[in-house]
């Protein structure tokens, strides 16, 4: 409790120091309150641009707040350009920690000094993120590598911040009518889980290995190889990737990269991860995505940082595919029915009313390129609709929602003329055909064939056992019926005996009273 109070005090102090309160109230119609606060805090130096002050405050607050800024930086349509430009610096320019601490971490985790483990090791980090920083190195066999080192003391910092977030979520659900519908506590719980998973770099290495295996035969995405002999929970070593950050549009054009194709490929990669694999990179901000400029792989995506991944089960994939496809076909009735059938909306919801509300939100954005769509307004209207119909937020899909924001932000930067709907619809139709049509049935039969080959020879024995159990069940049922009948007869006899006994006693008492009262001799 004391640590939480201290952390809360620090948050308030940083907010006041950088004038974040002034930024927050600048859009509200409370000028008098703003003037009073400005007069009370006259000592503050707020000469720096507001975007720079916001970025520095997030850096001072720690990794959770940095990640929040990273997500916001991809949504330039939701904030002024000056703030978006500053927040973009959080993607790969978070202040680094002392290289001596990195060397000590490597020595402790891998059991030897970097000079002994590598042919060369660059002490100056090449990139620094909210959770870890990266150094380049060369292995003994000459292969170039990237060494990722966890920031010291991260677990304690995250534990304190998440504890405050849980308190805030509790208050949100208690004070705000929409708090319970939005499942604030469960959302924070999901965020907590994935943040702590990100602290285990061995888990990140395993995630990267899985993603590399999923796209082993793909000509769209490159994933670095993990060098397992040099990996631990706080240090991992992987293949060094060379490319241009996806946010550097001018350099990509100079290198001859087709931005329109790159944008379409990004959509394909996203839907492939979601619907084919059910395993997706959930931290796809520009700082984690490079584009290859090597002649053999020109224009391919390069994925980095696999600390946060999402998974979807078959039910989630089926539900999402039906919704996406119905949405792209403008079948708003099916969208409404899917929400009710899945339990996202109450069972008593009228399909026609929800259908009309979804149509009003989505119809204006079809057949328009991203540059002409105000997703801020769309999100606002969707939120208002979900509140009206008590549609519940699904915590297991929070990462997917976050990734969708990242993907849309990247698409807007690469190709504002991209028609997202026309790009995604053929893929979804093909996927649905593979899953639901004859091809899907044949594929599933093939996948289950080894299991069938073991079951078929056992069918006669299993049938005999089932029939035997059924016969035993019938005999047991007959015995049970006899026992129940016998018990009922016994109960009836007991009731007769009890009633007879009570009547006998009552008769004796009455007879005794009669004799005493009427037969007493008169003196």
Short mmCIF file of C-alpha atoms in Angstrom, two decimals:
data_model
loop_
_atom_site.label_atom_id
_atom_site.label_comp_id
_atom_site.label_asym_id
_atom_site.label_seq_id
_atom_site.Cartn_x
_atom_site.Cartn_y
_atom_site.Cartn_z
CA UNK A 1 0.00 0.00 0.00
CA UNK A 2 2.86 2.36 0.85
CA UNK A 3 4.63 1.57 -2.44
CA UNK A 4 1.40 2.15 -4.37
CA UNK A 5 0.94 5.51 -2.65
CA UNK A 6 4.51 6.50 -3.48
CA UNK A 7 4.04 5.46 -7.10
CA UNK A 8 0.79 7.41 -7.32
CA UNK A 9 2.55 10.44 -5.85
CA UNK A 10 5.27 10.10 -8.51
CA UNK A 11 2.69 9.93 -11.29
CA UNK A 12 0.95 13.07 -10.04
CA UNK A 13 4.31 14.84 -9.67
CA UNK A 14 5.35 14.01 -13.26
CA UNK A 15 1.95 15.00 -14.63
CA UNK A 16 2.26 18.40 -12.94
CA UNK A 17 5.93 18.80 -13.81
CA UNK A 18 5.36 18.49 -17.56
CA UNK A 19 2.01 20.24 -17.58
CA UNK A 20 0.05 17.23 -18.79
CA UNK A 21 -2.96 18.62 -16.88
CA UNK A 22 -2.80 21.68 -19.12
CA UNK A 23 -2.75 19.51 -22.26
CA UNK A 24 -5.70 17.44 -21.00
CA UNK A 25 -7.81 20.47 -20.15
CA UNK A 26 -6.97 22.40 -23.31
CA UNK A 27 -9.88 20.77 -25.12
CA UNK A 28 -12.36 21.19 -22.28
CA UNK A 29 -14.61 24.16 -21.69
CA UNK A 30 -13.30 24.96 -18.24
CA UNK A 31 -11.03 28.00 -18.75
CA UNK A 32 -11.50 29.26 -15.19
CA UNK A 33 -10.29 25.98 -13.67
CA UNK A 34 -7.30 25.97 -16.01
CA UNK A 35 -6.42 29.55 -15.00
CA UNK A 36 -6.63 28.70 -11.29
CA UNK A 37 -4.31 25.68 -11.69
CA UNK A 38 -1.89 27.73 -13.80
CA UNK A 39 -1.77 30.41 -11.10
CA UNK A 40 -1.16 27.88 -8.31
CA UNK A 41 1.61 26.17 -10.27
CA UNK A 42 3.27 29.32 -11.55
CA UNK A 43 6.74 27.86 -10.96
CA UNK A 44 6.51 25.34 -13.80
CA UNK A 45 8.53 25.79 -16.99
CA UNK A 46 6.16 24.87 -19.80
CA UNK A 47 8.08 26.55 -22.61
CA UNK A 48 8.79 23.23 -24.39
CA UNK A 49 6.28 22.08 -27.05
CA UNK A 50 3.37 20.08 -25.67
CA UNK A 51 4.24 16.98 -27.70
CA UNK A 52 7.77 16.91 -26.31
CA UNK A 53 6.47 17.34 -22.76
CA UNK A 54 4.00 14.48 -23.22
CA UNK A 55 6.69 12.19 -24.60
CA UNK A 56 9.12 12.95 -21.79
CA UNK A 57 6.44 12.41 -19.15
CA UNK A 58 5.67 8.95 -20.57
CA UNK A 59 9.37 8.10 -20.60
CA UNK A 60 9.70 9.14 -16.96
CA UNK A 61 6.61 7.15 -15.97
CA UNK A 62 8.02 3.86 -17.22
CA UNK A 63 7.41 0.97 -19.63
CA UNK A 64 3.63 0.67 -19.35
CA UNK A 65 3.14 4.32 -20.21
CA UNK A 66 5.73 4.13 -22.99
CA UNK A 67 3.77 1.28 -24.57
CA UNK A 68 0.61 3.35 -24.32
CA UNK A 69 2.40 6.15 -26.21
CA UNK A 70 3.61 3.68 -28.84
CA UNK A 71 0.04 2.62 -29.60
CA UNK A 72 -1.13 6.23 -29.78
CA UNK A 73 1.70 7.14 -32.15
CA UNK A 74 0.22 4.91 -34.88
CA UNK A 75 -3.13 6.75 -34.76
CA UNK A 76 -2.32 10.07 -36.39
CA UNK A 77 -5.98 10.52 -37.26
CA UNK A 78 -6.87 10.67 -33.57
CA UNK A 79 -4.43 13.36 -32.43
CA UNK A 80 -2.68 16.54 -33.61
CA UNK A 81 0.43 16.04 -35.82
CA UNK A 82 2.84 17.64 -33.32
CA UNK A 83 1.90 15.13 -30.60
CA UNK A 84 1.92 12.16 -33.00
CA UNK A 85 5.41 13.08 -34.25
CA UNK A 86 6.81 13.20 -30.72
CA UNK A 87 5.15 9.96 -29.63
CA UNK A 88 6.64 8.24 -32.69
CA UNK A 89 10.04 8.72 -31.05
CA UNK A 90 8.98 6.25 -28.34
CA UNK A 91 9.03 3.42 -30.86
CA UNK A 92 12.79 2.98 -30.91
CA UNK A 93 14.32 5.95 -29.08
CA UNK A 94 13.52 5.23 -25.46
CA UNK A 95 16.51 6.31 -23.30
CA UNK A 96 18.99 3.44 -22.98
CA UNK A 97 20.44 2.15 -19.71
CA UNK A 98 24.12 1.94 -18.77
CA UNK A 99 26.06 -0.49 -21.04
CA UNK A 100 27.92 -1.74 -17.94
CA UNK A 101 24.59 -2.98 -16.59
CA UNK A 102 23.96 -4.75 -19.90
CA UNK A 103 27.38 -6.42 -19.76
CA UNK A 104 26.75 -7.49 -16.15
CA UNK A 105 23.35 -8.90 -17.12
CA UNK A 106 24.85 -10.92 -19.99
CA UNK A 107 27.68 -12.22 -17.79
CA UNK A 108 25.25 -13.29 -15.06
CA UNK A 109 22.71 -14.88 -17.40
CA UNK A 110 25.02 -16.66 -19.85
CA UNK A 111 27.87 -17.43 -17.45
CA UNK A 112 30.61 -15.59 -19.32
CA UNK A 113 31.70 -12.08 -20.29
CA UNK A 114 30.56 -10.85 -23.75
CA UNK A 115 34.22 -10.72 -24.83
CA UNK A 116 34.38 -14.49 -24.24
CA UNK A 117 31.01 -15.28 -25.82
CA UNK A 118 31.35 -13.22 -29.01
CA UNK A 119 34.04 -12.40 -31.53
CA UNK A 120 32.98 -8.76 -31.09
CA UNK A 121 30.38 -6.94 -29.00
CA UNK A 122 29.22 -3.34 -29.44
CA UNK A 123 28.74 -1.72 -26.05
CA UNK A 124 26.71 1.16 -27.44
CA UNK A 125 23.11 -0.06 -27.93
CA UNK A 126 21.64 0.21 -31.40
CA UNK A 127 18.04 0.41 -30.14
CA UNK A 128 16.35 0.86 -26.81
CA UNK A 129 12.76 -0.02 -25.99
CA UNK A 130 10.55 0.06 -22.92
CA UNK A 131 11.46 -3.46 -21.75
CA UNK A 132 14.93 -4.13 -23.15
CA UNK A 133 17.69 -2.77 -25.36
CA UNK A 134 19.64 -4.28 -28.25
CA UNK A 135 23.38 -4.52 -28.94
CA UNK A 136 24.99 -5.80 -32.12
CA UNK A 137 27.57 -8.58 -31.93
CA UNK A 138 29.45 -11.08 -34.07
CA UNK A 139 29.46 -14.77 -33.18
CA UNK A 140 32.61 -16.87 -33.06
CA UNK A 141 31.71 -18.43 -36.42
CA UNK A 142 31.35 -15.02 -38.06
CA UNK A 143 27.56 -14.72 -38.13
CA UNK A 144 26.16 -11.31 -37.25
CA UNK A 145 23.80 -11.27 -34.28
CA UNK A 146 21.57 -8.99 -32.23
CA UNK A 147 21.75 -9.31 -28.43
CA UNK A 148 18.63 -8.27 -26.52
CA UNK A 149 19.12 -7.50 -22.82
CA UNK A 150 16.30 -7.01 -20.31
CA UNK A 151 16.21 -3.73 -18.41
CA UNK A 152 17.15 -4.20 -14.73
CA UNK A 153 14.37 -3.86 -12.15
CA UNK A 154 11.53 -4.12 -14.66
CA UNK A 155 9.40 -6.57 -12.69
CA UNK A 156 9.08 -4.35 -9.60
CA UNK A 157 8.18 -1.32 -11.72
CA UNK A 158 5.54 -3.18 -13.71
CA UNK A 159 4.08 -4.76 -10.54
CA UNK A 160 3.58 -1.31 -9.00
CA UNK A 161 2.05 0.18 -12.16
CA UNK A 162 -0.28 -2.76 -12.72
CA UNK A 163 -1.40 -2.59 -9.07
CA UNK A 164 -2.39 1.05 -9.63
CA UNK A 165 -4.14 0.13 -12.87
CA UNK A 166 -6.17 -2.54 -11.05
CA UNK A 167 -7.21 0.01 -8.42
CA UNK A 168 -8.19 2.43 -11.18
CA UNK A 169 -10.15 -0.30 -12.98
CA UNK A 170 -12.03 -1.08 -9.77
CA UNK A 171 -12.98 2.54 -9.31
CA UNK A 172 -13.93 2.73 -13.00
CA UNK A 173 -16.36 -0.18 -12.66
CA UNK A 174 -17.76 1.26 -9.42
CA UNK A 175 -18.20 4.87 -10.51
CA UNK A 176 -18.91 4.64 -14.25
CA UNK A 177 -22.01 3.01 -15.66
CA UNK A 178 -20.05 1.54 -18.59
CA UNK A 179 -17.23 0.26 -16.39
CA UNK A 180 -18.63 -3.25 -15.89
CA UNK A 181 -19.67 -3.61 -19.52
CA UNK A 182 -16.15 -2.74 -20.62
CA UNK A 183 -14.76 -5.33 -18.14
CA UNK A 184 -12.00 -3.00 -17.00
CA UNK A 185 -10.66 -5.43 -14.39
CA UNK A 186 -10.44 -8.29 -16.87
CA UNK A 187 -8.77 -6.08 -19.47
CA UNK A 188 -6.15 -4.99 -16.94
CA UNK A 189 -5.70 -8.64 -15.99
CA UNK A 190 -4.99 -9.53 -19.63
CA UNK A 191 -2.56 -6.60 -19.91
CA UNK A 192 -0.85 -7.73 -16.70
CA UNK A 193 -0.44 -11.27 -18.04
CA UNK A 194 1.13 -10.20 -21.31
CA UNK A 195 3.42 -7.65 -19.67
CA UNK A 196 4.82 -10.28 -17.31
CA UNK A 197 5.15 -12.73 -20.20
CA UNK A 198 7.22 -10.07 -21.97
CA UNK A 199 9.67 -10.04 -19.06
CA UNK A 200 10.66 -13.64 -19.87
CA UNK A 201 12.90 -13.33 -22.94
CA UNK A 202 12.98 -17.11 -23.39
CA UNK A 203 9.24 -16.92 -24.01
CA UNK A 204 9.87 -14.17 -26.55
CA UNK A 205 12.47 -16.33 -28.30
CA UNK A 206 10.00 -19.22 -28.45
CA UNK A 207 7.33 -16.90 -29.89
CA UNK A 208 9.75 -15.72 -32.58
CA UNK A 209 10.67 -19.31 -33.40
CA UNK A 210 6.99 -20.24 -33.78
CA UNK A 211 6.30 -17.26 -36.04
CA UNK A 212 9.37 -18.10 -38.15
CA UNK A 213 8.13 -21.66 -38.57
CA UNK A 214 4.63 -20.46 -39.54
CA UNK A 215 6.08 -18.30 -42.34
CA UNK A 216 8.95 -20.57 -43.35
CA UNK A 217 7.66 -20.87 -46.93
CA UNK A 218 6.32 -17.32 -47.21
CA UNK A 219 7.69 -14.63 -49.52
CA UNK A 220 6.00 -11.89 -47.45
CA UNK A 221 7.58 -12.03 -43.99
CA UNK A 222 11.08 -12.66 -42.62
CA UNK A 223 11.60 -13.66 -38.97
CA UNK A 224 15.11 -13.90 -37.42
CA UNK A 225 16.56 -17.22 -36.28
CA UNK A 226 17.11 -17.68 -32.56
CA UNK A 227 20.53 -18.88 -31.35
CA UNK A 228 19.32 -21.07 -28.51
CA UNK A 229 22.74 -21.77 -27.00
CA UNK A 230 22.96 -18.07 -26.13
CA UNK A 231 19.43 -17.50 -24.82
CA UNK A 232 18.17 -17.14 -21.26
CA UNK A 233 15.23 -15.52 -19.45
CA UNK A 234 16.95 -12.11 -19.43
CA UNK A 235 19.20 -12.26 -22.53
CA UNK A 236 18.49 -13.63 -26.01
CA UNK A 237 20.69 -13.69 -29.10
CA UNK A 238 19.20 -13.84 -32.58
CA UNK A 239 20.08 -13.40 -36.23
CA UNK A 240 20.79 -9.78 -37.11
CA UNK A 241 18.23 -8.31 -39.48
CA UNK A 242 19.06 -5.54 -41.95
CA UNK A 243 16.33 -3.31 -43.29
CA UNK A 244 14.68 0.10 -43.24
CA UNK A 245 12.13 0.95 -40.51
CA UNK A 246 8.70 0.92 -42.07
CA UNK A 247 8.03 4.46 -40.86
CA UNK A 248 10.83 5.87 -43.06
CA UNK A 249 8.72 6.21 -46.20
CA UNK A 250 11.20 8.35 -48.16
CA UNK A 251 14.03 5.84 -47.75
CA UNK A 252 11.76 2.99 -48.77
CA UNK A 253 10.81 4.81 -51.96
CA UNK A 254 14.46 5.57 -52.72
CA UNK A 255 15.25 1.85 -52.33
CA UNK A 256 12.61 0.99 -54.92
CA UNK A 257 10.04 -0.57 -52.58
CA UNK A 258 6.49 -0.67 -53.96
CA UNK A 259 4.54 0.94 -51.11
CA UNK A 260 1.12 -0.04 -52.49
CA UNK A 261 2.14 -3.71 -52.64
CA UNK A 262 3.78 -3.42 -49.22
CA UNK A 263 0.51 -2.13 -47.81
CA UNK A 264 -1.50 -4.96 -49.36
CA UNK A 265 1.03 -7.53 -48.16
CA UNK A 266 0.67 -6.18 -44.63
CA UNK A 267 -3.08 -6.87 -44.71
CA UNK A 268 -2.46 -10.39 -46.05
CA UNK A 269 0.14 -11.13 -43.33
CA UNK A 270 -2.25 -9.94 -40.64
CA UNK A 271 -5.19 -12.07 -41.79
CA UNK A 272 -2.91 -15.07 -42.33
CA UNK A 273 -1.73 -14.88 -38.73
CA UNK A 274 -5.28 -14.50 -37.45
CA UNK A 275 -7.25 -17.04 -39.44
CA UNK A 276 -4.71 -19.60 -40.62
CA UNK A 277 -2.48 -19.79 -37.55
CA UNK A 278 -4.49 -18.27 -34.69
CA UNK A 279 -1.11 -16.90 -33.55
CA UNK A 280 -0.25 -13.28 -34.25
CA UNK A 281 2.39 -10.65 -33.55
CA UNK A 282 0.54 -8.27 -31.22
CA UNK A 283 3.08 -5.43 -30.97
CA UNK A 284 3.30 -4.30 -34.58
CA UNK A 285 4.17 -0.64 -34.12
CA UNK A 286 6.65 0.84 -36.66
CA UNK A 287 9.61 0.39 -34.28
CA UNK A 288 9.19 -3.40 -34.53
CA UNK A 289 8.78 -3.66 -38.31
CA UNK A 290 11.56 -3.33 -40.90
CA UNK A 291 11.45 -3.72 -44.68
CA UNK A 292 14.18 -5.68 -46.43
CA UNK A 293 16.18 -3.92 -49.16
CA UNK A 294 18.36 -6.92 -50.01
CA UNK A 295 18.00 -7.77 -53.74
CA UNK A 296 16.74 -11.31 -53.06
CA UNK A 297 14.11 -10.21 -50.51
CA UNK A 298 13.36 -6.63 -51.56
CA UNK A 299 10.10 -5.36 -50.09
CA UNK A 300 9.53 -8.16 -47.59
CA UNK A 301 8.47 -7.38 -44.05
CA UNK A 302 10.91 -8.13 -41.21
CA UNK A 303 9.32 -8.76 -37.82
CA UNK A 304 11.14 -7.93 -34.58
CA UNK A 305 10.29 -8.05 -30.86
CA UNK A 306 8.06 -11.03 -30.12
CA UNK A 307 7.42 -10.31 -26.45
CA UNK A 308 3.69 -9.88 -26.99
CA UNK A 309 1.80 -12.33 -29.17
CA UNK A 310 -1.87 -13.21 -29.25
CA UNK A 311 -3.64 -16.51 -29.74
CA UNK A 312 -7.15 -17.34 -30.90
CA UNK A 313 -9.02 -20.61 -30.50
CA UNK A 314 -11.22 -22.14 -33.20
CA UNK A 315 -14.35 -20.54 -31.75
CA UNK A 316 -12.77 -17.06 -31.83
CA UNK A 317 -11.54 -17.55 -35.41
CA UNK A 318 -14.92 -18.78 -36.60
CA UNK A 319 -16.73 -15.92 -34.91
CA UNK A 320 -14.32 -13.30 -36.27
CA UNK A 321 -14.34 -14.70 -39.79
CA UNK A 322 -18.15 -14.66 -39.92
CA UNK A 323 -18.23 -11.08 -38.68
CA UNK A 324 -15.51 -9.85 -41.03
CA UNK A 325 -17.05 -11.55 -44.05
CA UNK A 326 -20.56 -10.35 -43.22
CA UNK A 327 -19.14 -6.88 -42.68
CA UNK A 328 -17.33 -6.85 -46.06
CA UNK A 329 -20.51 -8.12 -47.74
CA UNK A 330 -22.49 -5.43 -45.93
CA UNK A 331 -24.67 -8.11 -44.39
CA UNK A 332 -25.38 -6.13 -41.24
CA UNK A 333 -28.15 -8.49 -40.18
CA UNK A 334 -25.64 -11.34 -39.98
CA UNK A 335 -23.27 -9.12 -37.96
CA UNK A 336 -26.08 -8.42 -35.48
CA UNK A 337 -27.07 -12.10 -35.30
CA UNK A 338 -23.47 -13.17 -34.68
CA UNK A 339 -23.16 -10.72 -31.77
CA UNK A 340 -26.34 -12.07 -30.17
CA UNK A 341 -25.54 -15.74 -30.84
CA UNK A 342 -22.07 -15.37 -29.29
CA UNK A 343 -23.44 -13.70 -26.16
CA UNK A 344 -21.65 -10.42 -26.81
CA UNK A 345 -25.03 -8.72 -26.90
CA UNK A 346 -27.95 -9.70 -24.60
CA UNK A 347 -30.25 -12.44 -25.91
CA UNK A 348 -33.26 -10.13 -25.73
CA UNK A 349 -31.66 -7.67 -28.19
CA UNK A 350 -33.77 -7.05 -31.28
CA UNK A 351 -31.84 -8.07 -34.38
CA UNK A 352 -33.37 -5.39 -36.58
CA UNK A 353 -32.46 -2.58 -34.17
CA UNK A 354 -28.85 -3.73 -33.78
CA UNK A 355 -28.63 -4.25 -37.55
CA UNK A 356 -29.77 -0.66 -38.20
CA UNK A 357 -27.27 0.72 -35.67
CA UNK A 358 -24.32 -1.19 -37.19
CA UNK A 359 -25.35 -0.08 -40.68
CA UNK A 360 -25.37 3.56 -39.60
CA UNK A 361 -21.81 3.20 -38.24
CA UNK A 362 -20.23 1.27 -41.09
CA UNK A 363 -21.99 2.17 -44.32
CA UNK A 364 -20.37 5.64 -44.66
CA UNK A 365 -16.83 4.21 -44.75
CA UNK A 366 -17.22 1.64 -47.55
CA UNK A 367 -15.67 2.16 -50.99
CA UNK A 368 -13.47 4.90 -49.64
CA UNK A 369 -9.68 4.95 -49.24
CA UNK A 370 -8.14 5.22 -45.79
CA UNK A 371 -7.21 8.88 -46.29
CA UNK A 372 -10.91 9.81 -46.60
CA UNK A 373 -12.07 7.88 -43.54
CA UNK A 374 -12.23 9.43 -40.08
CA UNK A 375 -11.70 6.37 -37.92
CA UNK A 376 -11.93 8.56 -34.84
CA UNK A 377 -15.57 9.30 -35.68
CA UNK A 378 -16.24 5.66 -36.61
CA UNK A 379 -14.83 4.43 -33.30
CA UNK A 380 -16.86 7.01 -31.40
CA UNK A 381 -20.09 5.91 -33.08
CA UNK A 382 -19.32 2.24 -32.57
CA UNK A 383 -18.66 2.90 -28.88
CA UNK A 384 -21.97 4.73 -28.56
CA UNK A 385 -23.73 1.83 -30.29
CA UNK A 386 -22.13 -0.81 -28.08
CA UNK A 387 -23.12 1.16 -24.99
CA UNK A 388 -26.70 1.46 -26.19
CA UNK A 389 -27.01 -2.31 -26.75
CA UNK A 390 -24.86 -3.38 -23.77
CA UNK A 391 -22.32 -5.11 -26.01
CA UNK A 392 -19.56 -6.48 -23.78
CA UNK A 393 -15.86 -6.04 -24.42
CA UNK A 394 -14.13 -9.42 -24.82
CA UNK A 395 -10.86 -9.35 -22.84
CA UNK A 396 -9.35 -12.25 -24.81
CA UNK A 397 -9.57 -10.08 -27.96
CA UNK A 398 -8.04 -6.91 -26.49
CA UNK A 399 -4.66 -7.71 -28.08
CA UNK A 400 -6.34 -8.24 -31.43
CA UNK A 401 -8.07 -4.88 -31.15
CA UNK A 402 -4.73 -3.25 -30.31
CA UNK A 403 -3.09 -4.96 -33.30
CA UNK A 404 -5.89 -3.79 -35.59
CA UNK A 405 -5.10 -0.22 -34.55
CA UNK A 406 -1.42 -0.80 -35.38
CA UNK A 407 -2.23 -2.33 -38.79
CA UNK A 408 -4.60 0.46 -39.74
CA UNK A 409 -2.00 3.05 -38.69
CA UNK A 410 0.71 1.40 -40.79
CA UNK A 411 -1.62 1.15 -43.78
CA UNK A 412 -2.47 4.82 -43.52
CA UNK A 413 1.24 5.76 -43.60
CA UNK A 414 2.20 3.44 -46.47
CA UNK A 415 -0.70 3.88 -48.86
CA UNK A 416 -3.51 6.28 -47.98
CA UNK A 417 -5.34 5.16 -51.16
CA UNK A 418 -5.50 1.54 -49.98
CA UNK A 419 -9.01 0.08 -50.14
CA UNK A 420 -8.86 -2.09 -47.04
CA UNK A 421 -12.14 -3.84 -47.77
CA UNK A 422 -11.32 -4.94 -51.33
CA UNK A 423 -7.90 -6.14 -50.19
CA UNK A 424 -9.17 -8.24 -47.30
CA UNK A 425 -12.43 -9.62 -48.73
CA UNK A 426 -10.93 -12.13 -51.26
CA UNK A 427 -8.65 -13.55 -48.59
CA UNK A 428 -11.51 -14.07 -46.16
CA UNK A 429 -13.73 -15.64 -48.82
CA UNK A 430 -10.93 -18.06 -49.74
CA UNK A 431 -10.31 -18.89 -46.10
CA UNK A 432 -14.01 -19.52 -45.45
CA UNK A 433 -14.14 -21.80 -48.50
CA UNK A 434 -11.16 -23.76 -47.19
CA UNK A 435 -12.66 -24.09 -43.72
CA UNK A 436 -16.37 -24.58 -44.41
CA UNK A 437 -16.57 -25.90 -48.00
CA UNK A 438 -15.70 -29.31 -49.47
CA UNK A 439 -12.01 -28.48 -49.44
CA UNK A 440 -12.17 -27.78 -45.72
CA UNK A 441 -14.00 -31.06 -45.10
CA UNK A 442 -11.39 -33.04 -47.07
CA UNK A 443 -8.50 -31.33 -45.26
CA UNK A 444 -10.05 -32.07 -41.87
CA UNK A 445 -10.62 -35.72 -42.82
CA UNK A 446 -6.98 -35.98 -43.85
CA UNK A 447 -5.85 -34.42 -40.58
CA UNK A 448 -7.96 -36.87 -38.58
CA UNK A 449 -7.01 -39.93 -40.67
CA UNK A 450 -4.23 -41.15 -38.32
CA UNK A 451 -6.67 -41.06 -35.42
CA UNK A 452 -9.32 -42.93 -37.42
CA UNK A 453 -6.82 -45.67 -38.35
CA UNK A 454 -6.40 -46.40 -34.64
CA UNK A 455 -10.10 -46.23 -33.81
CA UNK A 456 -11.61 -48.36 -36.62
CA UNK A 457 -9.99 -51.71 -35.56
CA UNK A 458 -11.31 -51.14 -32.04
CA UNK A 459 -14.92 -50.45 -33.07
CA UNK A 460 -16.23 -54.06 -32.61
CA UNK A 461 -14.73 -54.30 -29.11
CA UNK A 462 -15.95 -50.82 -28.18
CA UNK A 463 -19.46 -51.63 -29.47
CA UNK A 464 -19.54 -54.84 -27.45
CA UNK A 465 -18.45 -52.95 -24.31
CA UNK A 466 -21.09 -50.28 -24.89
CA UNK A 467 -23.84 -52.86 -25.31
CA UNK A 468 -22.69 -54.71 -22.19
CA UNK A 469 -22.76 -51.50 -20.17
CA UNK A 470 -26.22 -50.73 -21.55
CA UNK A 471 -27.48 -54.18 -20.51
CA UNK A 472 -25.98 -53.75 -17.07
CA UNK A 473 -27.59 -50.38 -16.90
CA UNK A 474 -30.99 -51.92 -17.69
CA UNK A 475 -30.53 -54.60 -15.01
CA UNK A 476 -29.47 -51.95 -12.57
CA UNK A 477 -32.50 -49.88 -13.51
CA UNK A 478 -34.84 -52.85 -12.87
CA UNK A 479 -33.21 -53.49 -9.51
CA UNK A 480 -33.52 -49.82 -8.65
CA UNK A 481 -37.24 -49.86 -9.50
CA UNK A 482 -37.74 -52.92 -7.25
CA UNK A 483 -35.88 -51.26 -4.41
CA UNK A 484 -37.95 -48.11 -4.73
CA UNK A 485 -41.20 -50.15 -4.69
CA UNK A 486 -40.02 -52.10 -1.65
CA UNK A 487 -39.05 -48.88 0.10
CA UNK A 488 -42.45 -47.38 -0.61
CA UNK A 489 -44.16 -50.48 0.82
CA UNK A 490 -41.95 -50.31 3.91
CA UNK A 491 -42.73 -46.62 4.34
CA UNK A 492 -46.47 -47.37 4.07
CA UNK A 493 -46.24 -50.09 6.74
CA UNK A 494 -44.26 -47.81 9.04
CA UNK A 495 -46.83 -45.05 8.64
CA UNK A 496 -49.63 -47.55 9.51
CA UNK A 497 -47.77 -48.71 12.62
CA UNK A 498 -47.04 -45.17 13.72
CA UNK A 499 -50.62 -44.02 13.18
CA UNK A 500 -51.96 -47.14 15.02
CA UNK A 501 -49.57 -46.52 17.91
CA UNK A 502 -50.58 -42.88 18.21
CA UNK A 503 -54.28 -43.84 18.08
CA UNK A 504 -53.80 -46.56 20.74
CA UNK A 505 -52.02 -44.18 23.11
CA UNK A 506 -54.64 -41.50 22.56
CA UNK A 507 -57.42 -44.03 23.23
CA UNK A 508 -55.83 -45.22 26.48
CA UNK A 509 -55.43 -41.64 27.69
CA UNK A 510 -59.06 -40.81 26.85
CA UNK A 511 -60.32 -43.98 28.55
CA UNK A 512 -58.28 -43.30 31.65
CA UNK A 513 -59.57 -39.72 31.83
CA UNK A 514 -63.17 -40.90 31.42
CA UNK A 515 -62.89 -43.42 34.23
CA UNK A 516 -61.31 -40.92 36.61
CA UNK A 517 -63.88 -38.26 35.89
CA UNK A 518 -67.14 -40.22 35.79
CA UNK A 519 -66.48 -43.26 37.97
CA UNK A 520 -65.10 -41.51 41.09
CA UNK A 521 -67.42 -42.48 44.07
CA UNK A 522 -69.32 -39.72 45.84
CA UNK A 523 -68.65 -39.45 49.61
#
